[in-house]
Structures are given as C-alpha cells and as structure tokens.
Amino acid sequence: MTGTEVHECEGDPQEEVALWRGADITLSLLFPPFPDAAGTVRPALPPLDPVRARAFAEQLSTVEEVLEELPASSVWDIPSPEVRADLDLIAVGCWGGLVQIFDPALGSDLLSDAMSNEIAELRARHPQARLVGSVSLDYGNSYLEHEVVLPTGEHLFAGGWDCDGDEGWVYRGDPDEVLRAMGADRETAAEAGFEPDGEPCEREYGALGTVALGLHRPGEGFEARRVSVFRVRRTSRGCFNLREVWFGR
C-alpha cells in the first residue's frame, strides 16, 4: 500500500479511451548478476513467480490495493485498453532476476512524468537493479519515451513525438557512457538496433534498454512468458496519470 489518498477514477466504465491504436507501456527491473552484454546466448528464464509478482504490484505508486487476481496470461495476450474499465488491469511478470510491469497508469509524455516518477521510486527501493522504462502512445502521431537507469549511476532519457525533429525531443544522459557501464560496445548496440552515430531523434533508444536487460541475444523460453494479472484500486496519482494520457486528448 502506498499511503497516498485513494481517489476513485470517475467516469463511465465503458467510455472509450482516446488512444487510436493503443499503447506499449513497460517498466522493467533486472537484478544482479547481470548477463554478459557480449555473450551470444541468453539463459532461459525460470517460470513465473506469482507471489513476487503480486508484491511488486502492491508496491506501485499507482496502485492502492489489489482487488482481484485474474488467471495468468501469456505476455503476448495482454490486451490493449479500449474502455475506462480496462485501465484498472495491470500485469506483472517475475522470472528470476527479471521483473516486468505492464501498467497503463505509467504512460507518460513530455507533460506527464508518470514513468520517470515510478522509476525514481523503484530506484530508491531497489538500488541494485537496472531499471528500464519504455512508453509508446499512439494518437495517430506517436509519443515515444525510453529511460535506462543503472545502479552505477548512469542515467539515459529520450522522449518526443515521432512527427517532431530534434527540437521537439528531450535528451538526458550519454548513450556511450551507458554502454560502457554495461560492458557493451557500439557494435553490440548496433546489432540490437541502436545506431550510435545516427541522428538523435531517429535512434532506436529502446534497443539500449534491451541490451540493459540482456534481451538482445537469442534465448530459450522468453516467448512463453506468463504474467500475473490483477484488477486494482487506483491511488489519486494513478487516476491523475490515467486521465492525462488516456482521456486528455
């Protein structure tokens, strides 16, 4: 429980959300030991740990209470919210040292810092972990945001609209410093999809997060990941985040 004020998210549960083709919002943590960034094979992930998944759900600043645990789902079958009632569903996967959280209330844009705020809170709680936030919101034009925070202090942020040039994007941190801290070289980044010498707003910053999580190499069992699914009551922060991103356009 967060201790924040509970605020019911007002409105018709069947009201359609504003996003045209949905969103991809994922917050990931990777605990040590970290994989070898230059390795050629990714170790197989262990099965879902539902007890730990619920504990992470209850830690989120957007969640006041877990109301119901629904049947576990494939990570590929997590539905994109279509109406307001769908926004009270979150999914969490815990597979050994890798944790991934799928919460629509962590969607953010350059006017909302929902993902960055959650990363800051989790960093204080889990300073030993690598944290990666990824946001893609499709309103016809898409807002894209990627953040990588390493336990050694390196911090990268890139966010902007796909229809804008560099003047419309925000950048913080040095990709080369992040790569060095992870023991990865530019060739590894390029193989993952991040072109170190590309134009800043055209780089695939999500690929740096993939390298940070050790997911850039072939591995076994990743496609079969299962996630725990929860229906939650939102905090006032969670309700505010949802209004701003899912109904504010």
PDB file of C-alpha atoms in Angstrom:
ATOM      1  CA  MET A   1       0.000   0.000   0.000  1.00  0.00           C
ATOM      2  CA  THR A   2       1.290   3.460  -0.836  1.00  0.00           C
ATOM      3  CA  GLY A   3      -0.371   5.533   1.867  1.00  0.00           C
ATOM      4  CA  THR A   4      -1.487   8.043  -0.757  1.00  0.00           C
ATOM      5  CA  GLU A   5      -5.047   9.301  -0.923  1.00  0.00           C
ATOM      6  CA  VAL A   6      -7.471   6.932  -2.590  1.00  0.00           C
ATOM      7  CA  HIS A   7      -9.379   8.584  -5.408  1.00  0.00           C
ATOM      8  CA  GLU A   8     -11.997   6.801  -7.435  1.00  0.00           C
ATOM      9  CA  CYS A   9     -11.374   7.214 -11.152  1.00  0.00           C
ATOM     10  CA  GLU A  10     -14.586   8.919 -12.166  1.00  0.00           C
ATOM     11  CA  GLY A  11     -16.449   8.345 -15.395  1.00  0.00           C
ATOM     12  CA  ASP A  12     -18.374   5.805 -17.394  1.00  0.00           C
ATOM     13  CA  PRO A  13     -16.579   2.418 -17.212  1.00  0.00           C
ATOM     14  CA  GLN A  14     -17.444   1.886 -20.901  1.00  0.00           C
ATOM     15  CA  GLU A  15     -16.091   5.262 -22.072  1.00  0.00           C
ATOM     16  CA  GLU A  16     -13.660   4.694 -24.924  1.00  0.00           C
ATOM     17  CA  VAL A  17     -10.054   5.769 -24.426  1.00  0.00           C
ATOM     18  CA  ALA A  18      -8.502   8.480 -26.584  1.00  0.00           C
ATOM     19  CA  LEU A  19      -5.580   6.481 -27.966  1.00  0.00           C
ATOM     20  CA  TRP A  20      -6.174   5.359 -31.550  1.00  0.00           C
ATOM     21  CA  ARG A  21      -4.208   2.143 -31.635  1.00  0.00           C
ATOM     22  CA  GLY A  22      -3.318   1.634 -28.014  1.00  0.00           C
ATOM     23  CA  ALA A  23      -0.051   1.811 -26.172  1.00  0.00           C
ATOM     24  CA  ASP A  24       3.032  -0.141 -25.188  1.00  0.00           C
ATOM     25  CA  ILE A  25       3.996   0.748 -21.615  1.00  0.00           C
ATOM     26  CA  THR A  26       6.546  -1.426 -19.836  1.00  0.00           C
ATOM     27  CA  LEU A  27       8.655  -0.875 -16.727  1.00  0.00           C
ATOM     28  CA  SER A  28      11.399  -3.454 -16.224  1.00  0.00           C
ATOM     29  CA  LEU A  29      13.849  -4.262 -13.443  1.00  0.00           C
ATOM     30  CA  LEU A  30      16.843  -6.562 -13.763  1.00  0.00           C
ATOM     31  CA  PHE A  31      18.574  -7.707 -10.602  1.00  0.00           C
ATOM     32  CA  PRO A  32      22.174  -8.961 -10.465  1.00  0.00           C
ATOM     33  CA  PRO A  33      24.009 -10.983 -11.529  1.00  0.00           C
ATOM     34  CA  PHE A  34      23.763  -9.157 -14.839  1.00  0.00           C
ATOM     35  CA  PRO A  35      24.241 -11.013 -18.123  1.00  0.00           C
ATOM     36  CA  ASP A  36      27.329 -10.638 -20.249  1.00  0.00           C
ATOM     37  CA  ALA A  37      26.396  -7.999 -22.806  1.00  0.00           C
ATOM     38  CA  ALA A  38      28.816  -9.504 -25.324  1.00  0.00           C
ATOM     39  CA  GLY A  39      27.563 -13.064 -24.816  1.00  0.00           C
ATOM     40  CA  THR A  40      25.925 -14.977 -27.617  1.00  0.00           C
ATOM     41  CA  VAL A  41      23.222 -16.865 -25.677  1.00  0.00           C
ATOM     42  CA  ARG A  42      20.698 -15.653 -23.118  1.00  0.00           C
ATOM     43  CA  PRO A  43      19.981 -18.062 -20.255  1.00  0.00           C
ATOM     44  CA  ALA A  44      16.463 -19.489 -20.142  1.00  0.00           C
ATOM     45  CA  LEU A  45      14.072 -17.651 -17.851  1.00  0.00           C
ATOM     46  CA  PRO A  46      12.594 -19.509 -14.879  1.00  0.00           C
ATOM     47  CA  PRO A  47       8.794 -19.829 -14.537  1.00  0.00           C
ATOM     48  CA  LEU A  48       6.579 -17.001 -13.315  1.00  0.00           C
ATOM     49  CA  ASP A  49       6.701 -16.316  -9.567  1.00  0.00           C
ATOM     50  CA  PRO A  50       3.121 -15.150  -8.830  1.00  0.00           C
ATOM     51  CA  VAL A  51       3.777 -14.311  -5.162  1.00  0.00           C
ATOM     52  CA  ARG A  52       6.600 -11.945  -6.046  1.00  0.00           C
ATOM     53  CA  ALA A  53       4.555 -10.538  -8.926  1.00  0.00           C
ATOM     54  CA  ARG A  54       1.762  -9.558  -6.526  1.00  0.00           C
ATOM     55  CA  ALA A  55       4.277  -7.957  -4.176  1.00  0.00           C
ATOM     56  CA  PHE A  56       5.570  -5.749  -6.993  1.00  0.00           C
ATOM     57  CA  ALA A  57       2.013  -4.819  -7.992  1.00  0.00           C
ATOM     58  CA  GLU A  58       1.315  -3.689  -4.437  1.00  0.00           C
ATOM     59  CA  GLN A  59       4.475  -1.522  -4.418  1.00  0.00           C
ATOM     60  CA  LEU A  60       3.403   0.678  -7.308  1.00  0.00           C
ATOM     61  CA  SER A  61       2.517   4.287  -6.567  1.00  0.00           C
ATOM     62  CA  THR A  62      -0.410   3.951  -8.981  1.00  0.00           C
ATOM     63  CA  VAL A  63      -1.975   1.086  -7.006  1.00  0.00           C
ATOM     64  CA  GLU A  64      -3.723   1.498  -3.666  1.00  0.00           C
ATOM     65  CA  GLU A  65      -4.957  -2.083  -3.425  1.00  0.00           C
ATOM     66  CA  VAL A  66      -5.043  -5.303  -5.418  1.00  0.00           C
ATOM     67  CA  LEU A  67      -8.724  -6.209  -5.584  1.00  0.00           C
ATOM     68  CA  GLU A  68      -8.580  -9.429  -7.560  1.00  0.00           C
ATOM     69  CA  GLU A  69      -6.043 -11.762  -9.115  1.00  0.00           C
ATOM     70  CA  LEU A  70      -7.193 -12.994 -12.509  1.00  0.00           C
ATOM     71  CA  PRO A  71      -5.908 -16.068 -14.357  1.00  0.00           C
ATOM     72  CA  ALA A  72      -2.305 -15.791 -15.529  1.00  0.00           C
ATOM     73  CA  SER A  73      -1.819 -14.839 -19.159  1.00  0.00           C
ATOM     74  CA  SER A  74       0.795 -15.031 -21.865  1.00  0.00           C
ATOM     75  CA  VAL A  75       2.733 -11.788 -22.086  1.00  0.00           C
ATOM     76  CA  TRP A  76       1.701 -11.597 -25.745  1.00  0.00           C
ATOM     77  CA  ASP A  77      -2.000 -11.778 -24.838  1.00  0.00           C
ATOM     78  CA  ILE A  78      -2.124  -8.703 -22.600  1.00  0.00           C
ATOM     79  CA  PRO A  79      -4.965  -6.689 -24.189  1.00  0.00           C
ATOM     80  CA  SER A  80      -4.637  -3.024 -25.009  1.00  0.00           C
ATOM     81  CA  PRO A  81      -7.175  -0.965 -23.005  1.00  0.00           C
ATOM     82  CA  GLU A  82     -10.206   0.057 -25.043  1.00  0.00           C
ATOM     83  CA  VAL A  83     -12.526   1.467 -22.361  1.00  0.00           C
ATOM     84  CA  ARG A  84     -12.077   3.067 -18.955  1.00  0.00           C
ATOM     85  CA  ALA A  85     -12.706  -0.171 -17.026  1.00  0.00           C
ATOM     86  CA  ASP A  86      -9.733  -1.818 -18.762  1.00  0.00           C
ATOM     87  CA  LEU A  87      -7.404   0.710 -17.149  1.00  0.00           C
ATOM     88  CA  ASP A  88      -7.790  -0.959 -13.754  1.00  0.00           C
ATOM     89  CA  LEU A  89      -5.998  -4.076 -15.014  1.00  0.00           C
ATOM     90  CA  ILE A  90      -2.242  -4.454 -14.693  1.00  0.00           C
ATOM     91  CA  ALA A  91       0.091  -7.359 -15.433  1.00  0.00           C
ATOM     92  CA  VAL A  92       3.363  -8.254 -13.720  1.00  0.00           C
ATOM     93  CA  GLY A  93       5.892 -10.884 -14.659  1.00  0.00           C
ATOM     94  CA  CYS A  94       8.659 -12.069 -12.308  1.00  0.00           C
ATOM     95  CA  TRP A  95      11.053 -14.576 -13.845  1.00  0.00           C
ATOM     96  CA  GLY A  96      14.104 -14.908 -11.630  1.00  0.00           C
ATOM     97  CA  GLY A  97      16.065 -11.657 -11.766  1.00  0.00           C
ATOM     98  CA  LEU A  98      13.846 -10.081 -14.436  1.00  0.00           C
ATOM     99  CA  VAL A  99      10.659  -8.223 -13.496  1.00  0.00           C
ATOM    100  CA  GLN A 100       8.364  -6.534 -15.999  1.00  0.00           C
ATOM    101  CA  ILE A 101       5.356  -4.386 -15.126  1.00  0.00           C
ATOM    102  CA  PHE A 102       2.614  -3.533 -17.600  1.00  0.00           C
ATOM    103  CA  ASP A 103       0.512  -0.729 -16.107  1.00  0.00           C
ATOM    104  CA  PRO A 104      -1.429   1.768 -18.260  1.00  0.00           C
ATOM    105  CA  ALA A 105      -1.146   4.349 -15.468  1.00  0.00           C
ATOM    106  CA  LEU A 106       2.615   4.556 -16.142  1.00  0.00           C
ATOM    107  CA  GLY A 107       2.002   6.068 -19.569  1.00  0.00           C
ATOM    108  CA  SER A 108       3.617   9.488 -19.850  1.00  0.00           C
ATOM    109  CA  ASP A 109       4.503  12.213 -22.316  1.00  0.00           C
ATOM    110  CA  LEU A 110       6.505  15.434 -22.116  1.00  0.00           C
ATOM    111  CA  LEU A 111       3.702  16.947 -19.986  1.00  0.00           C
ATOM    112  CA  SER A 112       3.466  13.961 -17.632  1.00  0.00           C
ATOM    113  CA  ASP A 113       6.310  12.227 -15.767  1.00  0.00           C
ATOM    114  CA  ALA A 114       4.459   9.080 -14.705  1.00  0.00           C
ATOM    115  CA  MET A 115       7.133   6.609 -15.846  1.00  0.00           C
ATOM    116  CA  SER A 116      10.088   8.684 -14.630  1.00  0.00           C
ATOM    117  CA  ASN A 117       8.455   9.204 -11.238  1.00  0.00           C
ATOM    118  CA  GLU A 118       7.870   5.473 -10.815  1.00  0.00           C
ATOM    119  CA  ILE A 119      11.432   4.678 -11.874  1.00  0.00           C
ATOM    120  CA  ALA A 120      12.754   7.147  -9.272  1.00  0.00           C
ATOM    121  CA  GLU A 121      10.718   5.459  -6.524  1.00  0.00           C
ATOM    122  CA  LEU A 122      11.806   1.968  -7.560  1.00  0.00           C
ATOM    123  CA  ARG A 123      15.420   3.093  -7.800  1.00  0.00           C
ATOM    124  CA  ALA A 124      15.292   4.214  -4.180  1.00  0.00           C
ATOM    125  CA  ARG A 125      13.726   0.885  -3.181  1.00  0.00           C
ATOM    126  CA  HIS A 126      15.928  -1.340  -5.373  1.00  0.00           C
ATOM    127  CA  PRO A 127      19.265   0.485  -5.868  1.00  0.00           C
ATOM    128  CA  GLN A 128      20.976  -2.724  -7.007  1.00  0.00           C
ATOM    129  CA  ALA A 129      18.712  -3.169 -10.047  1.00  0.00           C
ATOM    130  CA  ARG A 130      18.865  -1.874 -13.588  1.00  0.00           C
ATOM    131  CA  LEU A 131      15.652  -0.067 -14.485  1.00  0.00           C
ATOM    132  CA  VAL A 132      14.250   0.394 -17.972  1.00  0.00           C
ATOM    133  CA  GLY A 133      11.101   2.314 -18.869  1.00  0.00           C
ATOM    134  CA  SER A 134       9.518   2.201 -22.317  1.00  0.00           C
ATOM    135  CA  VAL A 135       6.446   4.141 -23.465  1.00  0.00           C
ATOM    136  CA  SER A 136       4.773   4.276 -26.859  1.00  0.00           C
ATOM    137  CA  LEU A 137       1.431   6.098 -27.106  1.00  0.00           C
ATOM    138  CA  ASP A 138      -0.419   6.159 -30.421  1.00  0.00           C
ATOM    139  CA  TYR A 139      -2.773   9.088 -31.018  1.00  0.00           C
ATOM    140  CA  GLY A 140      -2.293   8.948 -34.790  1.00  0.00           C
ATOM    141  CA  ASN A 141       1.093  10.531 -34.138  1.00  0.00           C
ATOM    142  CA  SER A 142       3.060   8.617 -31.518  1.00  0.00           C
ATOM    143  CA  TYR A 143       4.820   9.734 -28.379  1.00  0.00           C
ATOM    144  CA  LEU A 144       7.932   7.649 -27.604  1.00  0.00           C
ATOM    145  CA  GLU A 145       9.886   7.603 -24.357  1.00  0.00           C
ATOM    146  CA  HIS A 146      12.789   5.452 -23.194  1.00  0.00           C
ATOM    147  CA  GLU A 147      14.698   5.566 -19.917  1.00  0.00           C
ATOM    148  CA  VAL A 148      17.595   3.473 -18.640  1.00  0.00           C
ATOM    149  CA  VAL A 149      18.949   3.780 -15.089  1.00  0.00           C
ATOM    150  CA  LEU A 150      21.949   1.742 -13.939  1.00  0.00           C
ATOM    151  CA  PRO A 151      22.910   1.020 -10.318  1.00  0.00           C
ATOM    152  CA  THR A 152      26.314   2.612 -11.007  1.00  0.00           C
ATOM    153  CA  GLY A 153      24.579   5.956 -11.598  1.00  0.00           C
ATOM    154  CA  GLU A 154      24.404   6.243 -15.382  1.00  0.00           C
ATOM    155  CA  HIS A 155      21.013   7.557 -16.492  1.00  0.00           C
ATOM    156  CA  LEU A 156      19.657   7.958 -20.012  1.00  0.00           C
ATOM    157  CA  PHE A 157      16.359   9.543 -21.089  1.00  0.00           C
ATOM    158  CA  ALA A 158      14.970  10.228 -24.561  1.00  0.00           C
ATOM    159  CA  GLY A 159      11.417  11.317 -25.281  1.00  0.00           C
ATOM    160  CA  GLY A 160       9.488  13.005 -28.056  1.00  0.00           C
ATOM    161  CA  TRP A 161       6.883  12.781 -30.806  1.00  0.00           C
ATOM    162  CA  ASP A 162       7.615  10.837 -33.969  1.00  0.00           C
ATOM    163  CA  CYS A 163       6.389  13.799 -36.036  1.00  0.00           C
ATOM    164  CA  ASP A 164       8.934  16.209 -34.488  1.00  0.00           C
ATOM    165  CA  GLY A 165      12.585  16.783 -35.256  1.00  0.00           C
ATOM    166  CA  ASP A 166      15.287  17.114 -32.628  1.00  0.00           C
ATOM    167  CA  GLU A 167      13.911  20.460 -31.455  1.00  0.00           C
ATOM    168  CA  GLY A 168      10.832  18.667 -30.135  1.00  0.00           C
ATOM    169  CA  TRP A 169      12.707  15.936 -28.252  1.00  0.00           C
ATOM    170  CA  VAL A 170      14.221  15.856 -24.767  1.00  0.00           C
ATOM    171  CA  TYR A 171      17.516  14.028 -24.148  1.00  0.00           C
ATOM    172  CA  ARG A 172      19.410  13.448 -20.930  1.00  0.00           C
ATOM    173  CA  GLY A 173      22.495  11.304 -20.453  1.00  0.00           C
ATOM    174  CA  ASP A 174      25.164   9.837 -22.735  1.00  0.00           C
ATOM    175  CA  PRO A 175      24.444   6.547 -24.571  1.00  0.00           C
ATOM    176  CA  ASP A 176      28.163   5.746 -24.789  1.00  0.00           C
ATOM    177  CA  GLU A 177      28.552   6.057 -21.014  1.00  0.00           C
ATOM    178  CA  VAL A 178      25.586   3.734 -20.510  1.00  0.00           C
ATOM    179  CA  LEU A 179      27.046   1.180 -22.923  1.00  0.00           C
ATOM    180  CA  ARG A 180      30.465   1.274 -21.248  1.00  0.00           C
ATOM    181  CA  ALA A 181      28.918   0.827 -17.812  1.00  0.00           C
ATOM    182  CA  MET A 182      27.080  -2.268 -19.068  1.00  0.00           C
ATOM    183  CA  GLY A 183      30.216  -3.707 -20.650  1.00  0.00           C
ATOM    184  CA  ALA A 184      28.703  -3.352 -24.125  1.00  0.00           C
ATOM    185  CA  ASP A 185      30.362  -1.828 -27.177  1.00  0.00           C
ATOM    186  CA  ARG A 186      28.907   0.149 -30.054  1.00  0.00           C
ATOM    187  CA  GLU A 187      28.790  -2.933 -32.260  1.00  0.00           C
ATOM    188  CA  THR A 188      26.593  -4.723 -29.711  1.00  0.00           C
ATOM    189  CA  ALA A 189      24.290  -1.688 -29.593  1.00  0.00           C
ATOM    190  CA  ALA A 190      24.069  -1.570 -33.386  1.00  0.00           C
ATOM    191  CA  GLU A 191      23.256  -5.277 -33.572  1.00  0.00           C
ATOM    192  CA  ALA A 192      20.424  -4.687 -31.078  1.00  0.00           C
ATOM    193  CA  GLY A 193      19.051  -1.868 -33.243  1.00  0.00           C
ATOM    194  CA  PHE A 194      20.603   1.281 -31.739  1.00  0.00           C
ATOM    195  CA  GLU A 195      22.767   3.166 -34.231  1.00  0.00           C
ATOM    196  CA  PRO A 196      25.305   5.128 -32.132  1.00  0.00           C
ATOM    197  CA  ASP A 197      26.079   7.606 -34.919  1.00  0.00           C
ATOM    198  CA  GLY A 198      22.519   8.113 -36.148  1.00  0.00           C
ATOM    199  CA  GLU A 199      20.546  11.320 -35.871  1.00  0.00           C
ATOM    200  CA  PRO A 200      19.399  11.617 -32.230  1.00  0.00           C
ATOM    201  CA  CYS A 201      15.642  11.634 -32.931  1.00  0.00           C
ATOM    202  CA  GLU A 202      15.995   8.683 -35.341  1.00  0.00           C
ATOM    203  CA  ARG A 203      17.859   6.368 -32.961  1.00  0.00           C
ATOM    204  CA  GLU A 204      16.060   3.345 -31.521  1.00  0.00           C
ATOM    205  CA  TYR A 205      16.621   4.126 -27.835  1.00  0.00           C
ATOM    206  CA  GLY A 206      14.524   1.142 -26.820  1.00  0.00           C
ATOM    207  CA  ALA A 207      17.373  -1.061 -28.060  1.00  0.00           C
ATOM    208  CA  LEU A 208      19.602   0.286 -25.274  1.00  0.00           C
ATOM    209  CA  GLY A 209      17.003  -0.903 -22.783  1.00  0.00           C
ATOM    210  CA  THR A 210      17.007  -4.298 -24.475  1.00  0.00           C
ATOM    211  CA  VAL A 211      20.779  -4.515 -24.012  1.00  0.00           C
ATOM    212  CA  ALA A 212      20.482  -3.386 -20.375  1.00  0.00           C
ATOM    213  CA  LEU A 213      18.022  -6.211 -19.704  1.00  0.00           C
ATOM    214  CA  GLY A 214      20.119  -8.799 -21.534  1.00  0.00           C
ATOM    215  CA  LEU A 215      17.317  -9.459 -24.022  1.00  0.00           C
ATOM    216  CA  HIS A 216      19.300  -8.657 -27.162  1.00  0.00           C
ATOM    217  CA  ARG A 217      20.670 -12.191 -27.540  1.00  0.00           C
ATOM    218  CA  PRO A 218      18.843 -15.389 -28.531  1.00  0.00           C
ATOM    219  CA  GLY A 219      17.444 -17.320 -25.584  1.00  0.00           C
ATOM    220  CA  GLU A 220      15.035 -20.054 -24.655  1.00  0.00           C
ATOM    221  CA  GLY A 221      11.593 -19.691 -23.147  1.00  0.00           C
ATOM    222  CA  PHE A 222      11.189 -15.938 -23.496  1.00  0.00           C
ATOM    223  CA  GLU A 223       8.306 -16.195 -25.937  1.00  0.00           C
ATOM    224  CA  ALA A 224       6.405 -18.413 -23.468  1.00  0.00           C
ATOM    225  CA  ARG A 225       6.500 -15.918 -20.591  1.00  0.00           C
ATOM    226  CA  ARG A 226       3.452 -15.913 -18.316  1.00  0.00           C
ATOM    227  CA  VAL A 227       2.337 -12.874 -16.333  1.00  0.00           C
ATOM    228  CA  SER A 228       0.110 -12.403 -13.318  1.00  0.00           C
ATOM    229  CA  VAL A 229      -2.918 -10.205 -13.999  1.00  0.00           C
ATOM    230  CA  PHE A 230      -4.544  -8.038 -11.325  1.00  0.00           C
ATOM    231  CA  ARG A 231      -7.582  -5.809 -11.034  1.00  0.00           C
ATOM    232  CA  VAL A 232      -6.621  -2.886  -8.805  1.00  0.00           C
ATOM    233  CA  ARG A 233      -7.982   0.145  -6.999  1.00  0.00           C
ATOM    234  CA  ARG A 234      -6.065   3.250  -8.009  1.00  0.00           C
ATOM    235  CA  THR A 235      -4.390   5.919  -5.927  1.00  0.00           C
ATOM    236  CA  SER A 236      -5.047   9.569  -6.714  1.00  0.00           C
ATOM    237  CA  ARG A 237      -1.725   9.616  -8.592  1.00  0.00           C
ATOM    238  CA  GLY A 238      -2.795   6.637 -10.673  1.00  0.00           C
ATOM    239  CA  CYS A 239      -6.126   8.259 -11.538  1.00  0.00           C
ATOM    240  CA  PHE A 240      -4.408  11.517 -12.484  1.00  0.00           C
ATOM    241  CA  ASN A 241      -1.960   9.693 -14.762  1.00  0.00           C
ATOM    242  CA  LEU A 242      -4.785   7.831 -16.488  1.00  0.00           C
ATOM    243  CA  ARG A 243      -6.803  10.994 -17.113  1.00  0.00           C
ATOM    244  CA  GLU A 244      -3.829  12.845 -18.568  1.00  0.00           C
ATOM    245  CA  VAL A 245      -2.776  10.164 -21.041  1.00  0.00           C
ATOM    246  CA  TRP A 246      -5.862   8.114 -21.839  1.00  0.00           C
ATOM    247  CA  PHE A 247      -8.573  10.807 -21.826  1.00  0.00           C
ATOM    248  CA  GLY A 248      -6.718  14.121 -22.057  1.00  0.00           C
ATOM    249  CA  ARG A 249      -6.527  14.495 -25.849  1.00  0.00           C
TER     250      ARG A 249
END
